[in-house]
Amino acid sequence: MAKIPEDVIETVRTATNIADVVGQYVQLKKSGKNLFGLCPFHEERTPSFSVSEDKQIFHCFSCGRGGNVFKFLMELEHVSFREAVVKVADFSHVDLDTEYREEANAPAVDSKTGQLIELHEQAAKLYHHILVNTEMGQPALDYLHQRGLTDDTIEQYQLGFAPEQRLLKPFFDQRQADYQLLRQSGLFIENTQGELRDRFTERVMFPLRNASGHVAAFSGRVLKKTEDQPKYLNSPETALFTKSRLLFNFDLARPAIRQAGEVTLFEGYMDVISAAQAGVHNGIASMGTSLTTEQIYAIERTTDKINVCYDGDTPGQRATQRAIGLLQQHSHLQISVIQLPEGQDPDEYRRAHGDEAFQQVMQSAKETPIRFQLRYLRRDRALDTDSERLAYLNDVMPLLAQVNEPVALDLYLNQLADEFHLDKSALVAQLKQVQQSTAAQQERQHVATPAPLTAPATVHQQRRPLTRLERAERQLLYWLLHDRNVWTKVSQVPGFCFVHDDYQVIYTLAQGYFQTHQAYQSAQFTDFIQEERLQQLVIELESTISLAAVTPREIDDYLKVIMDEAPLDAQLRAKKRALTEASRLGDAAQQRQLVIEIVQLEQQRQANKQV
């Protein structure tokens, strides 16, 4: 396998702003010199994920992950360095030779994950081929055309068909696929004799892709509905697929979400695909109507705004109500609800009214969560009776108590007063009672909740306090890398070396780096290092040390600590351990000698500090 030359890698790196790549996955906001956002590698509510455009690196101050643009994609999408380079090159429109691109796009067959992905990619190709090129797939193709999907859309989403005749197992048998791998893929059902048969039959197949765009699972829609079959059948959870984390179409929609500044959450796959065909490309769907906190966090990393556009039927409205509650409880997203006319679902509306009307209604039909909930609470209520009207108003008041905008609250109260022919002051009085009751209840809960006996677990990296020696080593190493004058001075000090191995190894690697590179670039140097632990140490230095300049006196102080004080400290620790052992053994002569030596070392250390 031909190695991508360093000059090619550097061309890709210099043509790319890491903030542009990271910004496709994380919503970044300027704070001081750097950009900050919610870390994509762990869940957090306060942004601790930093991107430095000056240094072209990222670093999370909580979980400690960091690196350059290639490392970001490797960590987030679980791809190889070669594949990360190709992805960044494509993003920045840098041409690469075919040999590098083909080898990078080849499946990572040396890992279990790569082999499982390859199985799913091959299965997707087979299902798609059956749909568009075979007679047995024609009924499914006719169905999709009747649903208004074009051949281009079918091709883009790689839709397929699993026929009644089980073809997938023989397909993999011909390729001598590993039996254990097939068992773990979720593509098959195993009987008591250990025999495998295709899980999906007579279903239109929707490939479910992960963050890197690889097929990780399938959802199959039954072509001929029967009572004993579910309408949709998803792959079981596997090493590739976790239902609570995956969002349908998130990989394709992410650029459009960033551009639009908002995401639209649909109820089903067909709604997402239909909307994309109509020009609404920022649509996603959860795996079923049950939105999860993991999915919400993925959305919140990418945008501040979300539109919930579920079906207009009763289950869809209930799902909308649940989604609103979950989003309000677990996110800071600005929520809108898109309620389509006549209770239609998005796909139905597009087919009935056309693409242009669909685009327009996706903007004009937005309403606040409170407006939706006010209407939702009316469902199945006979509001022509006093008891029902009172019950409705009692349900509405807790909602209005959550409205913090005075103008919006006044608008809702006026509308209720006009509709039910009530004195607005009466509504205001009742609202105040609800607010006071809510505040009192929250106070009681606060008092009743005992303080935790132990601190809650956090994802923050536990960093040990640094010794004076290690602080000096870190500062000196930082300036060795960044200042050629410091490098020249230190390299001429006879016998200089760092006390801690990691710093010495980085210093040694830097000697090789500067033989072929005129200037230091942290994003480039981390690739030169290669070892993960040392890469993270360099990124930590770059992210935590931000001195504007260093004086020769400061460099001398760092050298003194490392070369003079550190050896004395080590000798003192050894002598004190020996004194403890001599005391245990009752060796009085040895104790006297060690005390004299310890005093001499302490005097020498104090003298060094006064110089």
mmCIF file of C-alpha atoms in Angstrom, residues 213-390:
data_model
loop_
_atom_site.group_PDB
_atom_site.id
_atom_site.type_symbol
_atom_site.label_atom_id
_atom_site.label_comp_id
_atom_site.label_asym_id
_atom_site.label_seq_id
_atom_site.Cartn_x
_atom_site.Cartn_y
_atom_site.Cartn_z
ATOM 1 C CA GLY A 213 -21.815 7.770 5.900
ATOM 2 C CA HIS A 214 -21.317 4.004 6.112
ATOM 3 C CA VAL A 215 -24.295 1.658 6.282
ATOM 4 C CA ALA A 216 -24.631 0.428 9.867
ATOM 5 C CA ALA A 217 -28.142 -1.075 9.826
ATOM 6 C CA PHE A 218 -31.377 -1.288 7.851
ATOM 7 C CA SER A 219 -35.025 -0.473 8.266
ATOM 8 C CA GLY A 220 -37.402 -2.457 6.093
ATOM 9 C CA ARG A 221 -40.931 -1.315 5.204
ATOM 10 C CA VAL A 222 -43.281 -4.155 4.462
ATOM 11 C CA LEU A 223 -44.563 -4.040 0.878
ATOM 12 C CA LYS A 224 -47.779 -5.959 1.506
ATOM 13 C CA LYS A 225 -49.194 -5.215 4.948
ATOM 14 C CA THR A 226 -50.429 -8.159 6.972
ATOM 15 C CA GLU A 227 -51.736 -8.252 10.530
ATOM 16 C CA ASP A 228 -48.848 -10.324 11.891
ATOM 17 C CA GLN A 229 -46.080 -8.110 10.531
ATOM 18 C CA PRO A 230 -44.927 -4.711 11.747
ATOM 19 C CA LYS A 231 -45.021 -1.912 9.169
ATOM 20 C CA TYR A 232 -41.319 -1.176 9.750
ATOM 21 C CA LEU A 233 -38.704 -3.652 10.916
ATOM 22 C CA ASN A 234 -35.329 -2.346 12.089
ATOM 23 C CA SER A 235 -32.051 -4.192 12.445
ATOM 24 C CA PRO A 236 -31.382 -5.348 16.020
ATOM 25 C CA GLU A 237 -28.785 -3.473 18.010
ATOM 26 C CA THR A 238 -25.266 -4.564 17.130
ATOM 27 C CA ALA A 239 -21.694 -3.397 17.516
ATOM 28 C CA LEU A 240 -22.471 -0.947 14.682
ATOM 29 C CA PHE A 241 -26.021 0.105 15.482
ATOM 30 C CA THR A 242 -27.467 1.618 18.646
ATOM 31 C CA LYS A 243 -31.032 2.725 18.035
ATOM 32 C CA SER A 244 -31.002 5.471 20.672
ATOM 33 C CA ARG A 245 -27.998 7.233 19.108
ATOM 34 C CA LEU A 246 -28.536 7.101 15.367
ATOM 35 C CA LEU A 247 -30.452 9.804 13.500
ATOM 36 C CA PHE A 248 -31.619 8.978 9.991
ATOM 37 C CA ASN A 249 -30.020 11.200 7.300
ATOM 38 C CA PHE A 250 -27.910 13.141 9.813
ATOM 39 C CA ASP A 251 -24.749 12.531 7.769
ATOM 40 C CA LEU A 252 -26.269 14.000 4.594
ATOM 41 C CA ALA A 253 -28.272 16.740 6.322
ATOM 42 C CA ARG A 254 -25.450 18.135 8.463
ATOM 43 C CA PRO A 255 -24.138 20.689 5.892
ATOM 44 C CA ALA A 256 -27.675 21.935 5.198
ATOM 45 C CA ILE A 257 -28.362 22.194 8.941
ATOM 46 C CA ARG A 258 -25.282 24.337 9.398
ATOM 47 C CA GLN A 259 -26.227 26.519 6.435
ATOM 48 C CA ALA A 260 -29.869 26.953 7.466
ATOM 49 C CA GLY A 261 -29.048 27.335 11.156
ATOM 50 C CA GLU A 262 -31.808 24.875 12.044
ATOM 51 C CA VAL A 263 -32.794 21.243 11.763
ATOM 52 C CA THR A 264 -36.211 19.780 10.989
ATOM 53 C CA LEU A 265 -37.162 16.614 12.841
ATOM 54 C CA PHE A 266 -39.573 14.419 10.881
ATOM 55 C CA GLU A 267 -41.403 11.342 12.048
ATOM 56 C CA GLY A 268 -40.415 8.884 9.335
ATOM 57 C CA TYR A 269 -37.820 8.050 6.717
ATOM 58 C CA MET A 270 -40.170 8.734 3.798
ATOM 59 C CA ASP A 271 -40.883 12.220 5.161
ATOM 60 C CA VAL A 272 -37.148 12.984 5.273
ATOM 61 C CA ILE A 273 -36.503 11.633 1.774
ATOM 62 C CA SER A 274 -39.579 13.314 0.322
ATOM 63 C CA ALA A 275 -38.602 16.636 1.900
ATOM 64 C CA ALA A 276 -35.065 16.367 0.497
ATOM 65 C CA GLN A 277 -36.458 15.744 -2.979
ATOM 66 C CA ALA A 278 -38.534 18.909 -2.543
ATOM 67 C CA GLY A 279 -35.431 20.931 -1.669
ATOM 68 C CA VAL A 280 -35.628 20.771 2.131
ATOM 69 C CA HIS A 281 -32.283 19.124 2.895
ATOM 70 C CA ASN A 282 -31.968 19.742 6.649
ATOM 71 C CA GLY A 283 -34.392 16.990 7.643
ATOM 72 C CA ILE A 284 -33.650 14.059 9.956
ATOM 73 C CA ALA A 285 -35.679 11.408 11.750
ATOM 74 C CA SER A 286 -35.228 9.426 14.933
ATOM 75 C CA MET A 287 -35.485 5.653 14.938
ATOM 76 C CA GLY A 288 -39.227 5.669 15.578
ATOM 77 C CA THR A 289 -41.157 8.433 17.322
ATOM 78 C CA SER A 290 -39.313 8.119 20.633
ATOM 79 C CA LEU A 291 -36.653 10.820 20.614
ATOM 80 C CA THR A 292 -33.746 10.101 22.979
ATOM 81 C CA THR A 293 -31.409 12.288 25.008
ATOM 82 C CA GLU A 294 -28.430 10.977 23.007
ATOM 83 C CA GLN A 295 -30.067 12.104 19.767
ATOM 84 C CA ILE A 296 -30.937 15.479 21.290
ATOM 85 C CA TYR A 297 -27.332 16.001 22.306
ATOM 86 C CA ALA A 298 -26.127 15.236 18.769
ATOM 87 C CA ILE A 299 -28.582 17.823 17.441
ATOM 88 C CA GLU A 300 -27.642 20.434 20.058
ATOM 89 C CA ARG A 301 -23.968 20.158 19.097
ATOM 90 C CA THR A 302 -24.879 21.128 15.539
ATOM 91 C CA THR A 303 -27.515 23.861 15.819
ATOM 92 C CA ASP A 304 -29.514 26.086 18.187
ATOM 93 C CA LYS A 305 -32.890 25.647 16.494
ATOM 94 C CA ILE A 306 -35.134 22.684 15.841
ATOM 95 C CA ASN A 307 -38.455 22.343 14.020
ATOM 96 C CA VAL A 308 -40.626 19.384 14.990
ATOM 97 C CA CYS A 309 -42.710 18.295 12.003
ATOM 98 C CA TYR A 310 -44.481 15.059 12.857
ATOM 99 C CA ASP A 311 -47.627 13.596 11.326
ATOM 100 C CA GLY A 312 -50.958 15.320 11.842
ATOM 101 C CA ASP A 313 -52.778 12.196 13.058
ATOM 102 C CA THR A 314 -53.369 11.439 16.730
ATOM 103 C CA PRO A 315 -50.204 9.310 17.224
ATOM 104 C CA GLY A 316 -48.162 12.005 15.485
ATOM 105 C CA GLN A 317 -49.585 14.740 17.696
ATOM 106 C CA ARG A 318 -48.870 12.718 20.814
ATOM 107 C CA ALA A 319 -45.325 12.150 19.575
ATOM 108 C CA THR A 320 -44.962 15.910 19.012
ATOM 109 C CA GLN A 321 -46.083 16.580 22.592
ATOM 110 C CA ARG A 322 -43.554 14.047 23.920
ATOM 111 C CA ALA A 323 -40.770 15.470 21.775
ATOM 112 C CA ILE A 324 -41.454 19.014 22.997
ATOM 113 C CA GLY A 325 -41.333 17.887 26.617
ATOM 114 C CA LEU A 326 -38.075 16.002 26.098
ATOM 115 C CA LEU A 327 -36.435 18.856 24.201
ATOM 116 C CA GLN A 328 -37.445 21.408 26.839
ATOM 117 C CA GLN A 329 -36.176 19.189 29.643
ATOM 118 C CA HIS A 330 -32.854 18.122 28.126
ATOM 119 C CA SER A 331 -31.730 20.938 25.842
ATOM 120 C CA HIS A 332 -31.496 24.675 25.303
ATOM 121 C CA LEU A 333 -32.726 24.402 21.729
ATOM 122 C CA GLN A 334 -35.124 27.004 20.348
ATOM 123 C CA ILE A 335 -38.145 24.887 19.442
ATOM 124 C CA SER A 336 -40.750 25.439 16.733
ATOM 125 C CA VAL A 337 -43.556 23.141 15.668
ATOM 126 C CA ILE A 338 -44.546 22.831 12.013
ATOM 127 C CA GLN A 339 -48.196 21.894 11.812
ATOM 128 C CA LEU A 340 -49.254 21.033 8.271
ATOM 129 C CA PRO A 341 -52.824 21.856 7.121
ATOM 130 C CA GLU A 342 -55.593 19.290 7.228
ATOM 131 C CA GLY A 343 -53.652 16.984 9.506
ATOM 132 C CA GLN A 344 -51.512 15.675 6.628
ATOM 133 C CA ASP A 345 -48.062 14.208 7.092
ATOM 134 C CA PRO A 346 -45.171 15.903 5.239
ATOM 135 C CA ASP A 347 -44.928 13.296 2.481
ATOM 136 C CA GLU A 348 -48.668 13.468 1.794
ATOM 137 C CA TYR A 349 -48.594 17.264 1.677
ATOM 138 C CA ARG A 350 -45.714 17.352 -0.815
ATOM 139 C CA ARG A 351 -47.395 14.864 -3.141
ATOM 140 C CA ALA A 352 -50.707 16.709 -2.937
ATOM 141 C CA HIS A 353 -49.428 20.278 -3.348
ATOM 142 C CA GLY A 354 -46.016 20.058 -5.000
ATOM 143 C CA ASP A 355 -42.442 20.908 -4.057
ATOM 144 C CA GLU A 356 -42.757 24.699 -4.065
ATOM 145 C CA ALA A 357 -45.839 24.698 -1.830
ATOM 146 C CA PHE A 358 -44.081 22.276 0.494
ATOM 147 C CA GLN A 359 -41.061 24.562 0.830
ATOM 148 C CA GLN A 360 -43.311 27.527 1.581
ATOM 149 C CA VAL A 361 -45.393 25.752 4.202
ATOM 150 C CA MET A 362 -42.254 24.549 5.968
ATOM 151 C CA GLN A 363 -41.565 28.208 6.723
ATOM 152 C CA SER A 364 -45.067 29.635 7.109
ATOM 153 C CA ALA A 365 -46.544 26.886 9.307
ATOM 154 C CA LYS A 366 -44.116 27.334 12.194
ATOM 155 C CA GLU A 367 -45.591 27.935 15.624
ATOM 156 C CA THR A 368 -44.325 28.085 19.202
ATOM 157 C CA PRO A 369 -44.515 25.030 21.464
ATOM 158 C CA ILE A 370 -47.057 26.879 23.640
ATOM 159 C CA ARG A 371 -49.285 27.535 20.613
ATOM 160 C CA PHE A 372 -49.134 23.851 19.688
ATOM 161 C CA GLN A 373 -49.863 22.740 23.250
ATOM 162 C CA LEU A 374 -52.810 25.123 23.551
ATOM 163 C CA ARG A 375 -54.317 23.468 20.513
ATOM 164 C CA TYR A 376 -53.248 19.972 21.549
ATOM 165 C CA LEU A 377 -55.092 20.273 24.873
ATOM 166 C CA ARG A 378 -58.320 20.955 22.957
ATOM 167 C CA ARG A 379 -58.316 17.541 21.337
ATOM 168 C CA ASP A 380 -61.310 15.384 22.272
ATOM 169 C CA ARG A 381 -62.796 18.176 24.418
ATOM 170 C CA ALA A 382 -66.333 19.473 24.133
ATOM 171 C CA LEU A 383 -65.583 23.131 24.821
ATOM 172 C CA ASP A 384 -69.242 24.089 24.555
ATOM 173 C CA THR A 385 -69.751 22.982 28.158
ATOM 174 C CA ASP A 386 -68.677 24.914 31.252
ATOM 175 C CA SER A 387 -66.997 21.904 32.853
ATOM 176 C CA GLU A 388 -64.867 21.217 29.791
ATOM 177 C CA ARG A 389 -63.937 24.877 29.375
ATOM 178 C CA LEU A 390 -62.883 25.073 33.046
#
